[in-house]
Coordinates of C-alpha atoms and ligand atoms in Angstrom, one line a residue:
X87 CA -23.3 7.6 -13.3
X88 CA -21.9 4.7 -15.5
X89 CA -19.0 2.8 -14.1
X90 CA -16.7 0.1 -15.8
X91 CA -14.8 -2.7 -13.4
X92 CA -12.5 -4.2 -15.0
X93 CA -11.3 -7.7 -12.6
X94 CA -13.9 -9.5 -10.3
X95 CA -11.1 -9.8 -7.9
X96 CA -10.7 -8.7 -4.6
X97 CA -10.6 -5.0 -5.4
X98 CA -12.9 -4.9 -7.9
X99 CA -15.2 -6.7 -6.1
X100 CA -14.4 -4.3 -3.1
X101 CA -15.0 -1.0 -5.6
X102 CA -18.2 -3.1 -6.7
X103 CA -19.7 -3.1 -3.4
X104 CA -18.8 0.1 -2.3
X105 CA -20.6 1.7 -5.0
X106 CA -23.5 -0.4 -4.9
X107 CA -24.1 0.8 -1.0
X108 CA -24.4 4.7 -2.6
X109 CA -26.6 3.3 -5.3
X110 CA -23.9 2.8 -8.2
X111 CA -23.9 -0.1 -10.1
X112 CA -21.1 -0.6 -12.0
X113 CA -20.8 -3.1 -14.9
X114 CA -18.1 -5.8 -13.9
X115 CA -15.7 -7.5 -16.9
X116 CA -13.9 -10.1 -16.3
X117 CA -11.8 -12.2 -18.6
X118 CA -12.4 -15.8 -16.9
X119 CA -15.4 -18.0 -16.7
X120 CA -15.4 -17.4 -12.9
X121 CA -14.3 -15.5 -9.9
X122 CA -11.2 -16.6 -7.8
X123 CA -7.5 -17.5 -9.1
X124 CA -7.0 -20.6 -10.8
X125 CA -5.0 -22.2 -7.9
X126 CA -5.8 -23.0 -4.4
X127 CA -3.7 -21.5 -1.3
X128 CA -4.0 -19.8 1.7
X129 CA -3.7 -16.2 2.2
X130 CA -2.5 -14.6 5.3
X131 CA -4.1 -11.0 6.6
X132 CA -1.5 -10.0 9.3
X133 CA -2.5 -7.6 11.9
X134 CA 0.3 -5.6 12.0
X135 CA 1.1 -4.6 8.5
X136 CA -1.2 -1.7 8.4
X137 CA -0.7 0.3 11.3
X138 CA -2.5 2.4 12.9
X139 CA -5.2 0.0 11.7
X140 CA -4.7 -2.6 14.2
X141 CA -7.0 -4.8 13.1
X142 CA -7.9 -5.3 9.5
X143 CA -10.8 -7.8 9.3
X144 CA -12.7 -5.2 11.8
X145 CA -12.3 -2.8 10.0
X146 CA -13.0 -3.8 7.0
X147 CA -16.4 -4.7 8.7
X148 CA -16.9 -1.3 10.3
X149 CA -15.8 1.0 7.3
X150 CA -16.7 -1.2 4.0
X151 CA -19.6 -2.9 5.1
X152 CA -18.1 -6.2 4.2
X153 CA -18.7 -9.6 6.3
X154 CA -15.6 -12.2 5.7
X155 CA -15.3 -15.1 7.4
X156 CA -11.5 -16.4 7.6
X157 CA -10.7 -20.1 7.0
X158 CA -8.6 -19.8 10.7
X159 CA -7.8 -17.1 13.0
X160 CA -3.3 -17.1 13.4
X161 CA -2.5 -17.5 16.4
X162 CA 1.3 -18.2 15.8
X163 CA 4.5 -17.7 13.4
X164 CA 7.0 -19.9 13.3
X165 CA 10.3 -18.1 11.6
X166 CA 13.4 -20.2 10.4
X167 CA 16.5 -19.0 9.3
X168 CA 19.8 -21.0 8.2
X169 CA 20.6 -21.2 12.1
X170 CA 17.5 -20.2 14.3
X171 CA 13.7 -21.1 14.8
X172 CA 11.3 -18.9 16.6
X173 CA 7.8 -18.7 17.3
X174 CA 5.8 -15.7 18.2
X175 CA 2.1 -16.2 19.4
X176 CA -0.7 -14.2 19.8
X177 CA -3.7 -12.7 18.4
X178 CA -1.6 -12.4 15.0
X179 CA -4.4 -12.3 12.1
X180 CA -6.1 -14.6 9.9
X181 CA -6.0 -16.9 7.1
X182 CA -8.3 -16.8 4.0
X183 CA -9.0 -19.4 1.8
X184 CA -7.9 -18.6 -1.9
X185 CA -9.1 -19.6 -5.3
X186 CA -12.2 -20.2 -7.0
X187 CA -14.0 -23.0 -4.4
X188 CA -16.7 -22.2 -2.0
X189 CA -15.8 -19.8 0.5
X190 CA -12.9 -18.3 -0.9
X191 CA -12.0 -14.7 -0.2
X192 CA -13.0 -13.7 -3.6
X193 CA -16.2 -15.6 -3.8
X194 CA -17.2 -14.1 -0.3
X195 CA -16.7 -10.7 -1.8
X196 CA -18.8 -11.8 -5.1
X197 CA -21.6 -13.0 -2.8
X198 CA -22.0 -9.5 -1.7
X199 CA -21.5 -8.2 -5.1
X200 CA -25.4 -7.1 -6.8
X201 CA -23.6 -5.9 -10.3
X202 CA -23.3 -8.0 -13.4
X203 CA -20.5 -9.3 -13.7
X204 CA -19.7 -10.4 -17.3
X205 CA -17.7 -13.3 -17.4
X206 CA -14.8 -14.5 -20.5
X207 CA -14.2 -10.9 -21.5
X208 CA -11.1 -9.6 -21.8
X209 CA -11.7 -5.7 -21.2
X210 CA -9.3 -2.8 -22.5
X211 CA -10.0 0.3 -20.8
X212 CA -9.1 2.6 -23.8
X213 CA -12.1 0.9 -25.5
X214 CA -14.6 1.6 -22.7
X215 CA -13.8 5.3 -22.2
X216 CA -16.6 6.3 -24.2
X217 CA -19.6 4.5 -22.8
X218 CA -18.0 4.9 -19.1
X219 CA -17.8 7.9 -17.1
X220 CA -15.2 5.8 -14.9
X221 CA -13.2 3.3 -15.6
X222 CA -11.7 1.3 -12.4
X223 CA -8.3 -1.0 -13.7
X224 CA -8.5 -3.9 -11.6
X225 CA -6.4 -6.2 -13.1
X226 CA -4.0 -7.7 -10.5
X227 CA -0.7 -8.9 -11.7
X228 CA -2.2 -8.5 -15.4
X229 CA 0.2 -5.4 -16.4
X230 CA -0.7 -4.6 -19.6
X231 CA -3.2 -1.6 -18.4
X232 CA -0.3 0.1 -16.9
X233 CA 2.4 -0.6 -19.4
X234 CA 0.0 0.8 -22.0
X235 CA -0.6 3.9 -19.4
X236 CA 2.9 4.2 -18.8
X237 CA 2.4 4.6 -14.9
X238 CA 4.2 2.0 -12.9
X239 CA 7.6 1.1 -12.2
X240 CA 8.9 -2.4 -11.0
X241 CA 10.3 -2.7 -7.2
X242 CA 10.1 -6.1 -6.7
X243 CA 9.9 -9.3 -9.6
X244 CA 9.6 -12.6 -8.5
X245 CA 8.9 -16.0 -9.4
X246 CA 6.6 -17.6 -7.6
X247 CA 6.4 -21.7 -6.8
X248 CA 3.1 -22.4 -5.1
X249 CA 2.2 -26.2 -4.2
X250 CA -0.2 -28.1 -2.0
X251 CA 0.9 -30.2 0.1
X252 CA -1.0 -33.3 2.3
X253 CA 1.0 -33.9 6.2
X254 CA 0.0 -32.8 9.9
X255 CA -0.6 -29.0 10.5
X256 CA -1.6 -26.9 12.9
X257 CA -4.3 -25.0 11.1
X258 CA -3.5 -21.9 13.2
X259 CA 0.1 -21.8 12.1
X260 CA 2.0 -20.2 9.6
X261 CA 5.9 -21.5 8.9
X262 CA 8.7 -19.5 7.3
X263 CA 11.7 -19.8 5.7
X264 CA 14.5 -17.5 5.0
X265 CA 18.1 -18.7 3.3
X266 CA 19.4 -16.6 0.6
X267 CA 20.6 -19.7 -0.9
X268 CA 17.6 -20.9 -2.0
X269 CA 15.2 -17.8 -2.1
X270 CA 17.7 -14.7 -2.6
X271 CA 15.6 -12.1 -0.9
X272 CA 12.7 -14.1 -0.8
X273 CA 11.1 -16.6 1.2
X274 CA 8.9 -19.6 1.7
X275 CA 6.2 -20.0 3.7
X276 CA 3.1 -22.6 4.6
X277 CA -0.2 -21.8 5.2
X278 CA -2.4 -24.7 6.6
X279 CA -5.8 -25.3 5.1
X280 CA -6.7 -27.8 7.4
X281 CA -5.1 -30.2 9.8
X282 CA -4.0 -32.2 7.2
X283 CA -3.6 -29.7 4.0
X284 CA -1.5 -26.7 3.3
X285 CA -0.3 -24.7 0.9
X286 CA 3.3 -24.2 0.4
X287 CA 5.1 -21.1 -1.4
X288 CA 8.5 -20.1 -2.1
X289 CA 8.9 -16.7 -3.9
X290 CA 12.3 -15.7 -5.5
X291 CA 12.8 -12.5 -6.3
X292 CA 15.1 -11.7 -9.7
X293 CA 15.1 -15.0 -11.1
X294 CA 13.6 -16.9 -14.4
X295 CA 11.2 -20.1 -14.5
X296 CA 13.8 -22.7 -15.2
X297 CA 15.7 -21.3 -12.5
X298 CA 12.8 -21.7 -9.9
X299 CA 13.0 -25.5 -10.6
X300 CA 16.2 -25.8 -8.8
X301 CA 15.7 -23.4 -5.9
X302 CA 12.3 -25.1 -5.3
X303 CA 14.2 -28.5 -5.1
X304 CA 17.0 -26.9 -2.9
X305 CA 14.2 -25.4 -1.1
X306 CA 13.0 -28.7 0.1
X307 CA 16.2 -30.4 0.3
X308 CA 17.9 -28.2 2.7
X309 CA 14.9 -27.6 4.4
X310 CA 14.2 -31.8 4.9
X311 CA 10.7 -31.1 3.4
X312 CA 9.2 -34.2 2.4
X313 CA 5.4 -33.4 2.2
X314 CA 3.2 -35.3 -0.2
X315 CA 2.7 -32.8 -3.2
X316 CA -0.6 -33.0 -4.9
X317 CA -0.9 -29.5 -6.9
X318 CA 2.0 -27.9 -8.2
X319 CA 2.0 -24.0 -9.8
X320 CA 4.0 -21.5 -10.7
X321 CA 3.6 -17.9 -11.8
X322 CA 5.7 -14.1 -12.0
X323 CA 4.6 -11.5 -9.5
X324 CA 5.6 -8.2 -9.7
X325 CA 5.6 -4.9 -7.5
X326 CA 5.4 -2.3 -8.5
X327 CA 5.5 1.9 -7.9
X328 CA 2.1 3.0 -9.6
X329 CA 1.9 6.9 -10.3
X330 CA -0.3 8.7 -10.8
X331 CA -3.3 6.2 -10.0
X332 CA -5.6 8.2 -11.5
X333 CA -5.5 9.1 -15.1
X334 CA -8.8 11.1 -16.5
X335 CA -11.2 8.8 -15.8
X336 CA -9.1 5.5 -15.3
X337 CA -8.3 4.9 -11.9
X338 CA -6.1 1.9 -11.0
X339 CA -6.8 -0.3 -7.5
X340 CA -5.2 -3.4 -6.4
X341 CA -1.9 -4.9 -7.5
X342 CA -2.3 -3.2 -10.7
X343 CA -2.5 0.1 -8.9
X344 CA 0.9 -0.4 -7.1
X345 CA -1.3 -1.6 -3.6
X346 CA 0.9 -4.8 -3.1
X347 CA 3.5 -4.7 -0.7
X348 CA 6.9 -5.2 -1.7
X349 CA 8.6 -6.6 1.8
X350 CA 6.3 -9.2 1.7
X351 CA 4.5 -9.6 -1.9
X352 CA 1.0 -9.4 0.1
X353 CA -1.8 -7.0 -0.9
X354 CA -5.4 -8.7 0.3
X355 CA -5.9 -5.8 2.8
X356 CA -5.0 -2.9 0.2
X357 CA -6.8 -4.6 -2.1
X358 CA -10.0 -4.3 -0.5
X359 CA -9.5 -1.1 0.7
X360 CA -8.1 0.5 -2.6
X361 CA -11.3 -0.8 -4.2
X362 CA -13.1 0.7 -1.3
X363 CA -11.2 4.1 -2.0
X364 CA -11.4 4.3 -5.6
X365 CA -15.3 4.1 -5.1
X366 CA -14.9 7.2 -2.4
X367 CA -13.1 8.9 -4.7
X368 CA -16.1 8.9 -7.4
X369 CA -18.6 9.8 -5.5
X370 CA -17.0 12.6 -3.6
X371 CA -15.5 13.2 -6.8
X372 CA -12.6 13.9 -5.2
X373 CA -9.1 13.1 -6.9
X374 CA -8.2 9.2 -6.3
X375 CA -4.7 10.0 -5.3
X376 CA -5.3 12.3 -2.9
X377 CA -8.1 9.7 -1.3
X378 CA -5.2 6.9 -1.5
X379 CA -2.6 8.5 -0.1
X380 CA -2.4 7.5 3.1
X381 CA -2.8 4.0 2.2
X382 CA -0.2 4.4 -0.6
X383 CA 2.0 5.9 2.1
X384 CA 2.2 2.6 3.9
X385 CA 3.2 0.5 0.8
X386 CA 5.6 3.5 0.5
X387 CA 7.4 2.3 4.0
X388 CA 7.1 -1.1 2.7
X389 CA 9.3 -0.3 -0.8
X390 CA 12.2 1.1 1.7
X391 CA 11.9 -2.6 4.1
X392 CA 12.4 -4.2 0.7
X393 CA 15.1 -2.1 -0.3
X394 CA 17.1 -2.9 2.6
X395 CA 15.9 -6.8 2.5
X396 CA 17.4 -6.9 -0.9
X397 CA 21.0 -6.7 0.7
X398 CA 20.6 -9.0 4.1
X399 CA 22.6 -11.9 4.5
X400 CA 21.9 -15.5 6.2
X401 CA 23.5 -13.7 9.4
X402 CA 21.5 -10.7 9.1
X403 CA 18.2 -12.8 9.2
X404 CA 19.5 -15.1 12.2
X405 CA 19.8 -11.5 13.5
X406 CA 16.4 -10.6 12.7
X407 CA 14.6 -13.3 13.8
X408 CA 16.3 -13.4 17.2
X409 CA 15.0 -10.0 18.0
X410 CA 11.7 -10.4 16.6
X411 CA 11.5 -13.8 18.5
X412 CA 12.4 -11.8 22.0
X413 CA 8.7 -11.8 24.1
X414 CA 9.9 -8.4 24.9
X415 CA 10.1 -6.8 21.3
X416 CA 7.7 -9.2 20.1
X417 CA 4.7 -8.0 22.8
X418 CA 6.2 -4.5 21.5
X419 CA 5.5 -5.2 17.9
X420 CA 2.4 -7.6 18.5
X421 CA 0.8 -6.1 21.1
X422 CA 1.0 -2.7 20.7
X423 CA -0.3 -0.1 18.1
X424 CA 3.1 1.4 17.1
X425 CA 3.6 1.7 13.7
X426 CA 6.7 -0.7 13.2
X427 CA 6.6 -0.6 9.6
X428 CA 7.6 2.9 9.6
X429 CA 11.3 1.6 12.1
X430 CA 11.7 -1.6 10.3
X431 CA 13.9 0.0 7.3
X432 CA 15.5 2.0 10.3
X433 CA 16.3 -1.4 12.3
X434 CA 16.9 -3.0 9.4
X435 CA 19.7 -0.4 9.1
X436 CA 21.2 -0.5 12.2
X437 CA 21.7 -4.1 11.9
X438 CA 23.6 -4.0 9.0
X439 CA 25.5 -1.0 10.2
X440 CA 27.0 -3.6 13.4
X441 CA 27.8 -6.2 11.5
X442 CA 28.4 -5.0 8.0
X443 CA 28.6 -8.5 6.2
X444 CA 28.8 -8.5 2.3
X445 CA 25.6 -9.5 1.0
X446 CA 25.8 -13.3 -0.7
Ligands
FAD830 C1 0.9 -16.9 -4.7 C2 0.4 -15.7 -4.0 C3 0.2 -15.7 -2.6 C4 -0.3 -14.6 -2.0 N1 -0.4 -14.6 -0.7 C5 -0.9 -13.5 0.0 C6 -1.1 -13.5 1.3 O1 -0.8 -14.5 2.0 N2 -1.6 -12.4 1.9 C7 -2.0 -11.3 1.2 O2 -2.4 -10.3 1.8 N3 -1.8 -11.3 -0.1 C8 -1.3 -12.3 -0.8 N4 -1.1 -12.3 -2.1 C9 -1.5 -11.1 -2.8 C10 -3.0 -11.0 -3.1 O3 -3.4 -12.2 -3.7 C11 -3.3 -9.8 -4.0 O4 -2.8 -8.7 -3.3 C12 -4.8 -9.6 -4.3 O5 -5.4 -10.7 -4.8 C13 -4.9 -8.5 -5.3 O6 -6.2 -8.3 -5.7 P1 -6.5 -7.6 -7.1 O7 -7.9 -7.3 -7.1 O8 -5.5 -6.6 -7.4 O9 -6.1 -8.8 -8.1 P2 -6.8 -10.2 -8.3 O10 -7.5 -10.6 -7.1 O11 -5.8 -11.1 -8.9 O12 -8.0 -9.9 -9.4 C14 -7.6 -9.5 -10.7 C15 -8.8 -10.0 -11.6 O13 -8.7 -9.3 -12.9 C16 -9.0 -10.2 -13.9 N5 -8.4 -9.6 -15.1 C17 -7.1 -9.4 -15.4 N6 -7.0 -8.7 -16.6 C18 -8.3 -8.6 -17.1 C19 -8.9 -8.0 -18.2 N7 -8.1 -7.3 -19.1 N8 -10.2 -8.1 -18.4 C20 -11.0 -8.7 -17.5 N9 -10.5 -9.2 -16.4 C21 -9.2 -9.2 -16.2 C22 -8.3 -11.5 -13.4 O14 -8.8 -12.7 -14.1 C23 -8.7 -11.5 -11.9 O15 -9.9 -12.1 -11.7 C24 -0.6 -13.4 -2.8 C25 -0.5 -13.4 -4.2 C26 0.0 -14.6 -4.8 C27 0.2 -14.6 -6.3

C-alpha cells in the first residue's frame, strides 16, 4: 500500500510510525528544511484534558508504541486572575520541549520515524492522489488543504505572541494569566525551560497583528512583568470544526483535522493520537471518522467550554479560579478520573447564571 504524509509534525510523525509498526512505509513531504517549528517554547501535556485517559504520556507508550521523554514533569499551576492567585499541585502532567533543537517533541517522534522524509517540498494533496492510495493531510495550522476541501469551520482565531524570556523559574511550574483587558478570552501563560529560561505566551482571540502589539505591552504592564526578552514571535492560530475528516482517500489529522482544542488552543495529545488513528483506520480499512470519533468527541466538549469562555468576565474568572483553587474540588478534578471536561460548560453555566454580569 502506498501512503503519502504530508507534515513531519507531530501527527504525521505519529501516522508515520504507526504504519511503519504494521509494515507501511509511507513517504513523508515536508515543506521545511527540517522537522520542529521555527520557534522555541514549551508545550504542556496536562493530564486531565483527555479523560477517561488519565494519563496521556502512558498511554501513548502503551497503545502507540512511542517513548517521549518530557523536558519536566508539572507538578503545579499557578492561576492569576485581575483579583486572585491560586496554585494547585500534584501529579499535573508534563512539559515538552518545542521547536527544532535536540530533544524536542517533534524530533523525538522523527527519531522513531524509519520513512523518508523529503524535506523543502511543499505537497498538494490533489497532486498526489494518483500515485497514493492514501493521502494523510498533516499540515497543522497550514489551512489551505481544508479551505481547498471545503471541510472546516473556524471556532476559535487568535493571535498568538510567543517570547523567551531569561529570570528565576521553577522548572516544574506553569503560571497563568487571565484579564479580559488584555487577552479578551484568551490568556497568557509561562512555561519554564529551565531554572533560568521560559517561554512566555499570550494568545488573543479575535484580534489583528498590530493590535497584539498593544495587548502584549498591557500584558506585561499590568501584570509587572519585567523578564529579560531574548526571542520575540508571533503567529495566527486557528480552531477549527473539521468535517468530514475523511474525504476518498484524504484523511486529515492534527490541527488541520480540527484535533486542537478550542478552550485551551492545545492539541500535542490529539495530535499524536489522530496520527495514530488515521494509520488504524488504513489498515483496518475502516472509515477514519468512525475510528476518530471518540477522540473528536472530546474536542467536541471543548468547543462548548470555549463557547461559554467567550462571554466570562474578570469576576467570572476570579470565580473560577477560586473554585478550582479549593483542595477539595481541586483533589476532585486532579485526583480523580471523572471526566470534568464533559461539566465544565455545565459549571461554567451555573456561574454565570448567579451572577449574571455583562460580558466586557
Ligand atoms: C504557540 C503555541 C503553543 C502551543 N502550546 C501547546 C501546549 O502547551 N500544549 C499542547 O498540547 N499544544 C500546544 N500547542 C498546539 C500544538 O503545538 C499542536 O497541537 C501540534 O503541534 C499539532 O501538530 P500537527 O501535526 O497538527 O502540526 P505541526 O506539528 O505544526 O506540523 C505540521 C507540519 O506540516 C508542515 N507543512 C505544512 N504545510 C505543508 C505542506 N503543504 N507540505 C509539506 N509540509 C507542510 C509544517 O512545516 C509542519 O512541519 C501550541 C501551539 C502553538 C502555536
Amino acid at each position: 500500500m502506498k501512503v503519502a504524509i504530508i507534515g513531519a509534525g507531530v501527527s504525521g510523525l505519529s501516522c508515520a510510525h504507526a504504519l511503519e509498526l504494521h509494515g507501511i512505509h509511507p513517504t513523508i513531504f515536508e515543506e521545511r528544511h527540517t522537522v520542529g517549528e521555527l520557534y522555541h517554547h514549551v508545550g504542556a501535556l496536562l493530564q486531565l484534558i483527555y479523560r477517561p485517559i488519565k494519563e496521556p504520556l502512558t498511554h501513548i507508550r502503551k497503545n502507540y508504541k512511542l517513548h517521549l521523554a518530557p523536558l519536566a514533569p508539572l507538578l503545579s499551576i499557578e492561576m492569576n486572575t485581575v483579583n486572585r492567585t491560586r496554585t494547585v499541585h500534584g501529579n499535573l502532567g508534563w512539559l515538552f520541549k518545542r521547536g527544532q533543537d535536540q530533544g524536542t517533541l517533534e524530533n523525538q517522534l522523527a527519531s522513531q520515524v524509519k520513512s523518508r522524509i523529503i524535506f523543502n517540498t511543499h505537497a498538494k494533496f490533489d497532486e498526489l492522489q494518483d500515485e497514493f492510495d492514501y493521502i494523510v493531510v498533516a499540515t497543522g495550522n497550514n489551512k489551505q488543504p481544508t479551505d481547498q476541501m471545503g471541510n472546516a469551520e473556524p471556532i476559535l482565531q487568535t493571535w498568538v505572541r510567543g517570547s523567551v524570556v531569561l529570570g528565576n523559574f521553577d522548572p516544574n511550574k506553569l503560571i497563568m494569566w487571565t484579564n479580559t483587558n488584555y487577552m479578551k478570552s484568551g490568556y497568557a501563560y509561562l512555561t519554564p525551560f529551565s531554572r533560568e529560561r521560559a517561554s512566555l505566551i499570550l494568545i488573543v482571540p479575535n484580534t489583528t497583528k498590530e493590535e497584539l502589539e498593544y495587548y502584549w505591552n498591557l500584558f506585561l504592564d499590568l501584570e509587572k512583568l519585567n523578564y529579560h526578552v531574548v526571542d520575540q514571535w508571533e503567529e495566527d492560530h486557528t480552531a477549527n470544526y473539521v468535517y468530514p475528516k475523511q474525504v476518498g482517500k484524504v484523511i486529515f489529522v492534527g490541527t488541520c483535522g480540527g484535533f486542537l482544542d478550542p478552550f485551551l488552543g492545545f492539541g500535542q495529545f490529539s495530535a499524536i493520537a489522530s496520527g495514530n488513528l488515521a494509520a488504524k483506520s488504513i489498515i483496518t480499512n475502516q472509515p477514519f471518522d468512525e475510528v476518530a470519533q471518540e477522540l473528536g468527541d472530546i474536542i467536541k466538549s471543548s468547543i462548548a467550554i470555549r463557547e461559554r469562555i467567550d462571554t466570562l468576565n474578570n469576576t467570572h474568572y476570579d470565580i473560577l479560579v477560586t473554585l478550582l483553587g479549593n483542595p477539595i474540588v481541586s483533589k476532585l478534578v486532579y485526583g480523580t478520573n471523572i471526566n470534568y471536561m464533559g461539566h465544565t460548560a455545565t459549571i461554567l453555566n451555573a456561574i454565570q447564571k448567579h451572577f449574571p454580569l455583562k460580558p466586557k
